[in-house]
Coordinates of C-alpha atoms in Angstrom, one line a residue:
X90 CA 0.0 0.0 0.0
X91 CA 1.4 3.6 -0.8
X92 CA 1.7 5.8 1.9
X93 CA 0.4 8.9 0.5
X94 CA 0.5 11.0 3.8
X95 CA 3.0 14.0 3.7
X96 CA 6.5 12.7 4.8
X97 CA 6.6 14.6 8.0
X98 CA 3.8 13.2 9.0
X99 CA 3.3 11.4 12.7
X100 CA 2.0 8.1 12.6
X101 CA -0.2 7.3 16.2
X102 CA 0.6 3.7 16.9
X103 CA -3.1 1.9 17.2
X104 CA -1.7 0.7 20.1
X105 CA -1.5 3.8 21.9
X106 CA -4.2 5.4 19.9
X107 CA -6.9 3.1 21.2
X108 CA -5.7 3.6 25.1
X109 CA -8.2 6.9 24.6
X110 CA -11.6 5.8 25.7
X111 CA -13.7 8.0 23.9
X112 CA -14.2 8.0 20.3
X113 CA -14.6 11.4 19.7
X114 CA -10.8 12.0 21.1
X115 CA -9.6 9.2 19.1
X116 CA -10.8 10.8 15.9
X117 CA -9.4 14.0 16.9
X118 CA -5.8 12.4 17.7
X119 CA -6.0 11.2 14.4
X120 CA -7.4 14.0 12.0
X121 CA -5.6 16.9 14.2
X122 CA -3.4 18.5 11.3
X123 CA -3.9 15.6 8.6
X124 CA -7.3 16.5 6.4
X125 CA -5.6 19.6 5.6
X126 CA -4.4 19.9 2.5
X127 CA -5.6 16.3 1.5
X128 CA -8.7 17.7 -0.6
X129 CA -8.4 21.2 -2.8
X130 CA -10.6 23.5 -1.3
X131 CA -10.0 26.8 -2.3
X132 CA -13.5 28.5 -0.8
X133 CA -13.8 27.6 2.7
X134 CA -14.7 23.9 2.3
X135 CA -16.3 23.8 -1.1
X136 CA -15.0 21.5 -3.8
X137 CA -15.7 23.1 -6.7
X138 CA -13.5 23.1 -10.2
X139 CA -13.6 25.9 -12.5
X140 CA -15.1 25.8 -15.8
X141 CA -15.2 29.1 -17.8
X142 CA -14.7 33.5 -17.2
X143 CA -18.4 35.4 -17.9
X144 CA -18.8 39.1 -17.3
X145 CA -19.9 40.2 -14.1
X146 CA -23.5 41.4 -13.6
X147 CA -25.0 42.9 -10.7
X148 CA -25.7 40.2 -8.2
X149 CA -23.0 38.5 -8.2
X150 CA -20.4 37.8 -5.2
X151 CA -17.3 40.1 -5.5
X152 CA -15.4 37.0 -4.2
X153 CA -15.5 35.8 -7.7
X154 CA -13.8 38.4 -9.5
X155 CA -10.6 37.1 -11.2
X156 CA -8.5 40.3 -10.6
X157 CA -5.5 39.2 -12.9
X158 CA -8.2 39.5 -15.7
X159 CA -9.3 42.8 -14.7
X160 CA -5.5 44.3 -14.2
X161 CA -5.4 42.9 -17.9
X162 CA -8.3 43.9 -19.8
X163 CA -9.7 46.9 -17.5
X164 CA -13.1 44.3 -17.6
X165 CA -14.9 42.8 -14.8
X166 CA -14.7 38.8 -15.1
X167 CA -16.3 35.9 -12.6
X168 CA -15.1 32.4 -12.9
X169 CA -17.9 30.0 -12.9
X170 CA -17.2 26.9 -10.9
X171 CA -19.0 23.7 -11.3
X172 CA -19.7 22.1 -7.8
X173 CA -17.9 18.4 -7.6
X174 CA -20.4 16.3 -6.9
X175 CA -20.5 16.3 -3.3
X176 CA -20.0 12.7 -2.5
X177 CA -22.5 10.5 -0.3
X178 CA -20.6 8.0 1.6
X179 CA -22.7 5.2 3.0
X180 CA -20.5 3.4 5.8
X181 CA -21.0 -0.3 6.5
X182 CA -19.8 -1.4 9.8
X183 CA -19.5 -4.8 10.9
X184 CA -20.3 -5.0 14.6
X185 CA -20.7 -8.7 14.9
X186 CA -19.6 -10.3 17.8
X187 CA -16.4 -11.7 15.4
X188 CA -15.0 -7.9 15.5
X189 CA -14.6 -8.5 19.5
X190 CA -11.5 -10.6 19.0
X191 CA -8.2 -8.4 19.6
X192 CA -5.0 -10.5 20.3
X193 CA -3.9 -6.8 22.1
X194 CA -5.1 -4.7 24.1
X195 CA -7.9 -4.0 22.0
X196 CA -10.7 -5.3 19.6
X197 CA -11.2 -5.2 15.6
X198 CA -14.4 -3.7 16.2
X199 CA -12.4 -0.7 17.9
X200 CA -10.3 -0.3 15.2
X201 CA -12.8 -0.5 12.6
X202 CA -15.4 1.9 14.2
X203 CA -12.6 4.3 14.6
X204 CA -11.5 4.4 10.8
X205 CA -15.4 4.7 10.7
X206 CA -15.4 7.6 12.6
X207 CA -12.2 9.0 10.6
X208 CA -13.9 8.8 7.3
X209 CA -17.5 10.5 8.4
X210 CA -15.3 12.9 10.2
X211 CA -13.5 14.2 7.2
X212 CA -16.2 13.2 4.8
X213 CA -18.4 15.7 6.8
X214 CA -15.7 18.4 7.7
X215 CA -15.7 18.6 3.2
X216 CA -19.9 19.1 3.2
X217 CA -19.9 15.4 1.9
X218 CA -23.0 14.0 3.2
X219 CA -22.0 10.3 5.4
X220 CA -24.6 7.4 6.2
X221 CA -24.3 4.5 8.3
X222 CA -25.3 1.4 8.7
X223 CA -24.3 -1.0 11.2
X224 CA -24.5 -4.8 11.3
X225 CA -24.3 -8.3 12.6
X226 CA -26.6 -10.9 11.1
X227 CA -28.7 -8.1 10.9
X228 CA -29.0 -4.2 10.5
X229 CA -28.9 -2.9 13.9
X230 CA -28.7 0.6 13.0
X231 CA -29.0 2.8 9.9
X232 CA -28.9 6.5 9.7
X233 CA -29.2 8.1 5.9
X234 CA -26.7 10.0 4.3
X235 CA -26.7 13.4 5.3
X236 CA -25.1 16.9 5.9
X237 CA -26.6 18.7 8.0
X238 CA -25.8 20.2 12.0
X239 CA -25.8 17.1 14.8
X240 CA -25.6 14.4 11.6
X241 CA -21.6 13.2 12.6
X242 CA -22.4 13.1 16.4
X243 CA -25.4 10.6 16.1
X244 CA -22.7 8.8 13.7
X245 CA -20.5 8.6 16.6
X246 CA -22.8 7.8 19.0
X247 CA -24.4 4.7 17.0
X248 CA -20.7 3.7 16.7
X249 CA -20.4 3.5 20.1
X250 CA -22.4 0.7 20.2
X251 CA -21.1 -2.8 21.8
X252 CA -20.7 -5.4 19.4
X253 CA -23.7 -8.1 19.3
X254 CA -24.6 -11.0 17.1
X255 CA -24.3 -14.0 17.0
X256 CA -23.1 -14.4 13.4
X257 CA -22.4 -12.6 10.2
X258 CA -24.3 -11.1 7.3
X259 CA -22.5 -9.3 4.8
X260 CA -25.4 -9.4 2.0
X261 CA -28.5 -7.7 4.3
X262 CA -26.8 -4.4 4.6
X263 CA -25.3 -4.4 0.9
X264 CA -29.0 -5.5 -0.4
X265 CA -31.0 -2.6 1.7
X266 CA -28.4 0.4 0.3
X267 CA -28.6 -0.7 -2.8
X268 CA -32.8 -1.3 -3.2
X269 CA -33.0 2.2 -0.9
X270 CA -30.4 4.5 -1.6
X271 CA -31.0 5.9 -5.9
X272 CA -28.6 8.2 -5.9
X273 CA -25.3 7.0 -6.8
X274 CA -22.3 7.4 -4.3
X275 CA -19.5 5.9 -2.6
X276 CA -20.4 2.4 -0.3
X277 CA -17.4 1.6 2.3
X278 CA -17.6 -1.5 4.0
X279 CA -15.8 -2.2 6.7
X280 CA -15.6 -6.1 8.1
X281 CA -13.1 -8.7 8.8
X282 CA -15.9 -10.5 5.8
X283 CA -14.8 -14.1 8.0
X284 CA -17.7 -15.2 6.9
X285 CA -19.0 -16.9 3.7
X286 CA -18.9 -14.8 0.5
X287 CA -22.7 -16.8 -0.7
X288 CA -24.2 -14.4 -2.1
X289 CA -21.7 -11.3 -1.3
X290 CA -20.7 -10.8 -5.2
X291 CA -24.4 -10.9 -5.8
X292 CA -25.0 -8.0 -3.5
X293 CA -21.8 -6.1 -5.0
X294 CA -23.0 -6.5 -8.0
X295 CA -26.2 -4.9 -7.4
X296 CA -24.3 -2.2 -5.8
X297 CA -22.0 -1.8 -8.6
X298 CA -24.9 -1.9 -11.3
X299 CA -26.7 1.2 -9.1
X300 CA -23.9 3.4 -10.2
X301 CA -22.3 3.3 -6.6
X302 CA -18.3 2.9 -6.3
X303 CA -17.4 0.4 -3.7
X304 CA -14.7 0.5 -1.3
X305 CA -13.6 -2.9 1.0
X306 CA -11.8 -2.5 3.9
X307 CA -10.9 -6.0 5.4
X308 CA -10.0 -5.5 9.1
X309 CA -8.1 -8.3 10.9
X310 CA -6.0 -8.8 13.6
X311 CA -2.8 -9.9 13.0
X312 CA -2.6 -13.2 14.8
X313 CA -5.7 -13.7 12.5
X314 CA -3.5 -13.5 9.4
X315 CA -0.3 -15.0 10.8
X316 CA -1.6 -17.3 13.1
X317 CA 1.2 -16.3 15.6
X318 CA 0.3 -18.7 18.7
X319 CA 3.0 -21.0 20.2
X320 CA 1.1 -22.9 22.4
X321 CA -1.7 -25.4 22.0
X322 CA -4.9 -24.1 23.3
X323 CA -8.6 -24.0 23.8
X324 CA -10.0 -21.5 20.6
X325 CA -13.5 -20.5 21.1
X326 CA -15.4 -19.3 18.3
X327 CA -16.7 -15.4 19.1
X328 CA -20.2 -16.0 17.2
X329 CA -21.1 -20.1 17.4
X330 CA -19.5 -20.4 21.0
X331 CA -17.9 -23.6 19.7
X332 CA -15.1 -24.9 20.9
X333 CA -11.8 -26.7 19.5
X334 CA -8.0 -27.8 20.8
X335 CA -6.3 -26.1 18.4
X336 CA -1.6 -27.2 18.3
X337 CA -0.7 -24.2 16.7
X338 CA 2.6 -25.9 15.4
X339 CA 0.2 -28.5 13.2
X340 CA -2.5 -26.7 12.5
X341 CA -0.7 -23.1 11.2
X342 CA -0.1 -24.2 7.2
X343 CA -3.5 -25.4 7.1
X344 CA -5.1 -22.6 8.3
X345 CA -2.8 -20.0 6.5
X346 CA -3.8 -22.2 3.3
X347 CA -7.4 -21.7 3.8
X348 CA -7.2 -18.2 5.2
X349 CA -5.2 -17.2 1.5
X350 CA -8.0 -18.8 0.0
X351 CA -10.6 -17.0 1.6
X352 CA -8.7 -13.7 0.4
X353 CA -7.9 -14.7 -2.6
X354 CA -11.6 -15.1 -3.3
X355 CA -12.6 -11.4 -1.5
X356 CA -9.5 -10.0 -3.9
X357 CA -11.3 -11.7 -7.3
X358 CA -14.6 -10.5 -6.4
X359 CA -13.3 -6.8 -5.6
X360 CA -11.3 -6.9 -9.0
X361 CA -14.2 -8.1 -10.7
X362 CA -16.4 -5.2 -10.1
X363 CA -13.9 -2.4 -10.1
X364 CA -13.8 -2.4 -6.0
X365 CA -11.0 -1.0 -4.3
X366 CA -10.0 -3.4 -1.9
X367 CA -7.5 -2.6 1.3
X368 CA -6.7 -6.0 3.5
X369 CA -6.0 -4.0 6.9
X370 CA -4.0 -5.1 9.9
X371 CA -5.0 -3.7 13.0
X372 CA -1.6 -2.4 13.6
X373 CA -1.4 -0.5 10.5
X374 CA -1.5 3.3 11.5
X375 CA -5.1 4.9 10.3
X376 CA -3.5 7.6 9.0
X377 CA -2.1 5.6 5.9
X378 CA -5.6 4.6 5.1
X379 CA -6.6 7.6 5.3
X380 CA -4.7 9.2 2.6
X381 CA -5.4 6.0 0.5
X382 CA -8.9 6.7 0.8
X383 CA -8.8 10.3 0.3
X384 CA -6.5 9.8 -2.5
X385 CA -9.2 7.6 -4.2
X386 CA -12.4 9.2 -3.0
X387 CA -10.8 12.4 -5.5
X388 CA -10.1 10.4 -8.3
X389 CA -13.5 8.4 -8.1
X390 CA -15.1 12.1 -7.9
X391 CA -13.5 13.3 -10.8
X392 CA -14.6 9.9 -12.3
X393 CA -18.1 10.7 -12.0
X394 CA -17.9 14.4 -13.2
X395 CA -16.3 13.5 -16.3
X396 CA -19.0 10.3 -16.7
X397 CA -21.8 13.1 -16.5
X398 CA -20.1 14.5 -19.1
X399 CA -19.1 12.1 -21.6
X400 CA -22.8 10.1 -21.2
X401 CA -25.3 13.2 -20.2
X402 CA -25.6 11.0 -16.4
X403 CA -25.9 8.0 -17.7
X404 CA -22.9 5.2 -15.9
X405 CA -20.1 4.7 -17.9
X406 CA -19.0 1.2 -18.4

């Protein structure tokens, strides 16, 4: 993955970073001095990309005035700007009872609710109106995509939630956004996805064919990928509460071989439909995904303005 973030940039160890109890001060940590800079901006907030000079007419803000022109010419010009589409972010959370497992001192679901919380935060700070939905086997909690005042604190609030469940769904939440939400955005979904992918291409795909871009974030812990236990022990399963003697010494190449698989699967899916997929370690500092994100969530945007163009709205293929 490219680190993207400037050079002089701090990473916060997730380590220490999750040692702050309270969500909102963990996105803070994070964000303090980052955003800035990530997304041109050049009025207050507003992404907007100029298209074309017209004269100026009574009505219209000063602001606007291109003064090089007028120094030039002795005429009054505007630029017109054409508003990016501001981009609504629908955020799928996995808060099974799966995300509870943390080898450290801390849980996947913690990590994965605070990259949440990152992404509505900055979304939101750029006017781009965020959505939630958060999940076990079923939706627990949906709020719509919106910018508005009070939107990103009931965001962090429903985040705040304790995970629950007693198993996985990944297509539920992917089927409601796509038969409920018409106009076209960006869907994030956030999950260790240890579950099985029946019918999770079908649901992408009916994403996909909505217009919406798709973004996969796999969270897992790193013993999860590695399998790093020395000692023979009792594993219990977080969802089924089954039980099984596991010696890690005979039992790691089988499970690494079937855990590659399982990715390997996620990864052909994801490439299939044009997803961008990140596979995450929970000790991977959020500020690298962070400028990953914003580094796409630009390019997807400029995507979809020059689509508009090119096809009159229609999705280009």
């Amino acid at each position: 993955m490219t680190q993207t973030a400037a050079p002089t940039a701090r990473y916060i160890e997730p380590k220490a970073l999750m040692r702050i109890r309270s969500l909102e001060l963990r996105v803070k940590a994070v964000m303090e001095g980052f955003v800035t800079g990530l997304h041109r901006s050049p009025f207050h907030g507003f992404s907007v990309e100029f298209t074309e000079y017209r004269q100026f007419s009574n009505g219209d803000d000063p602001r606007f005035l291109d003064w090089k022109v007028v120094a030039r010419s002795d005429r009054y010009y505007i630029k017109r700007f054409e508003d990016e589409t501001n981009l609504r972010c629908h955020l799928l959370v996995d808060n099974s009872r799966s995300m509870s497992y943390g080898s450290g001192t801390f849980a996947k679901a913690d990590y994965a609710k605070t990259l949440a919380a990152c992404l509505a935060y900055s979304l939101s700070q750029q006017r781009d109106a965020v959505g939630l939905v958060l999940f076990d086997e079923k939706v627990e909690d949906q709020l719509p995509a919106r910018f508005r005042h009070g939107h990103l604190r009931q965001i962090l609030v429903a985040l705040e939630r304790a995970t629950g469940g007693q198993s996985t769904n990944l297509v539920e939440p992917l089927e409601r956004v796509a038969s409920q939400v018409r106009k076209r955005g960006l869907v994030v979904l956030i999950s260790d996805l240890l579950a099985p992918t029946t019918g999770l291409e079908r649901a992408l795909t009916a994403l996909s064919s909505c217009g919406h871009e798709l973004v996969v974030f796999q969270t897992l812990d790193p013993r999860e990928l590695d399998f790093g236990f020395e000692s023979a022990a009792l594993f219990v399963d977080q969802e089924s509460g089954r039980e099984l003697y596991v010696d890690p010494a005979t039992s790691r190449d089988h499970y690494k071989r079937r855990l590659d698989a399982h990715l390997s699967e996620l990864r052909t899916i994801c490439e299939k439909l044009g997803a961008i997929y990140h596979l995450v370690p929970t000790d991977m500092p959020l500020e690298i995904l962070l400028g990953e994100f914003f580094t796409e969530s630009q390019r997807l945007k400029s995507r979809g303005r020059q689509s508009r163009r090119s096809t009159g709205g229609a999705r280009s293929t």
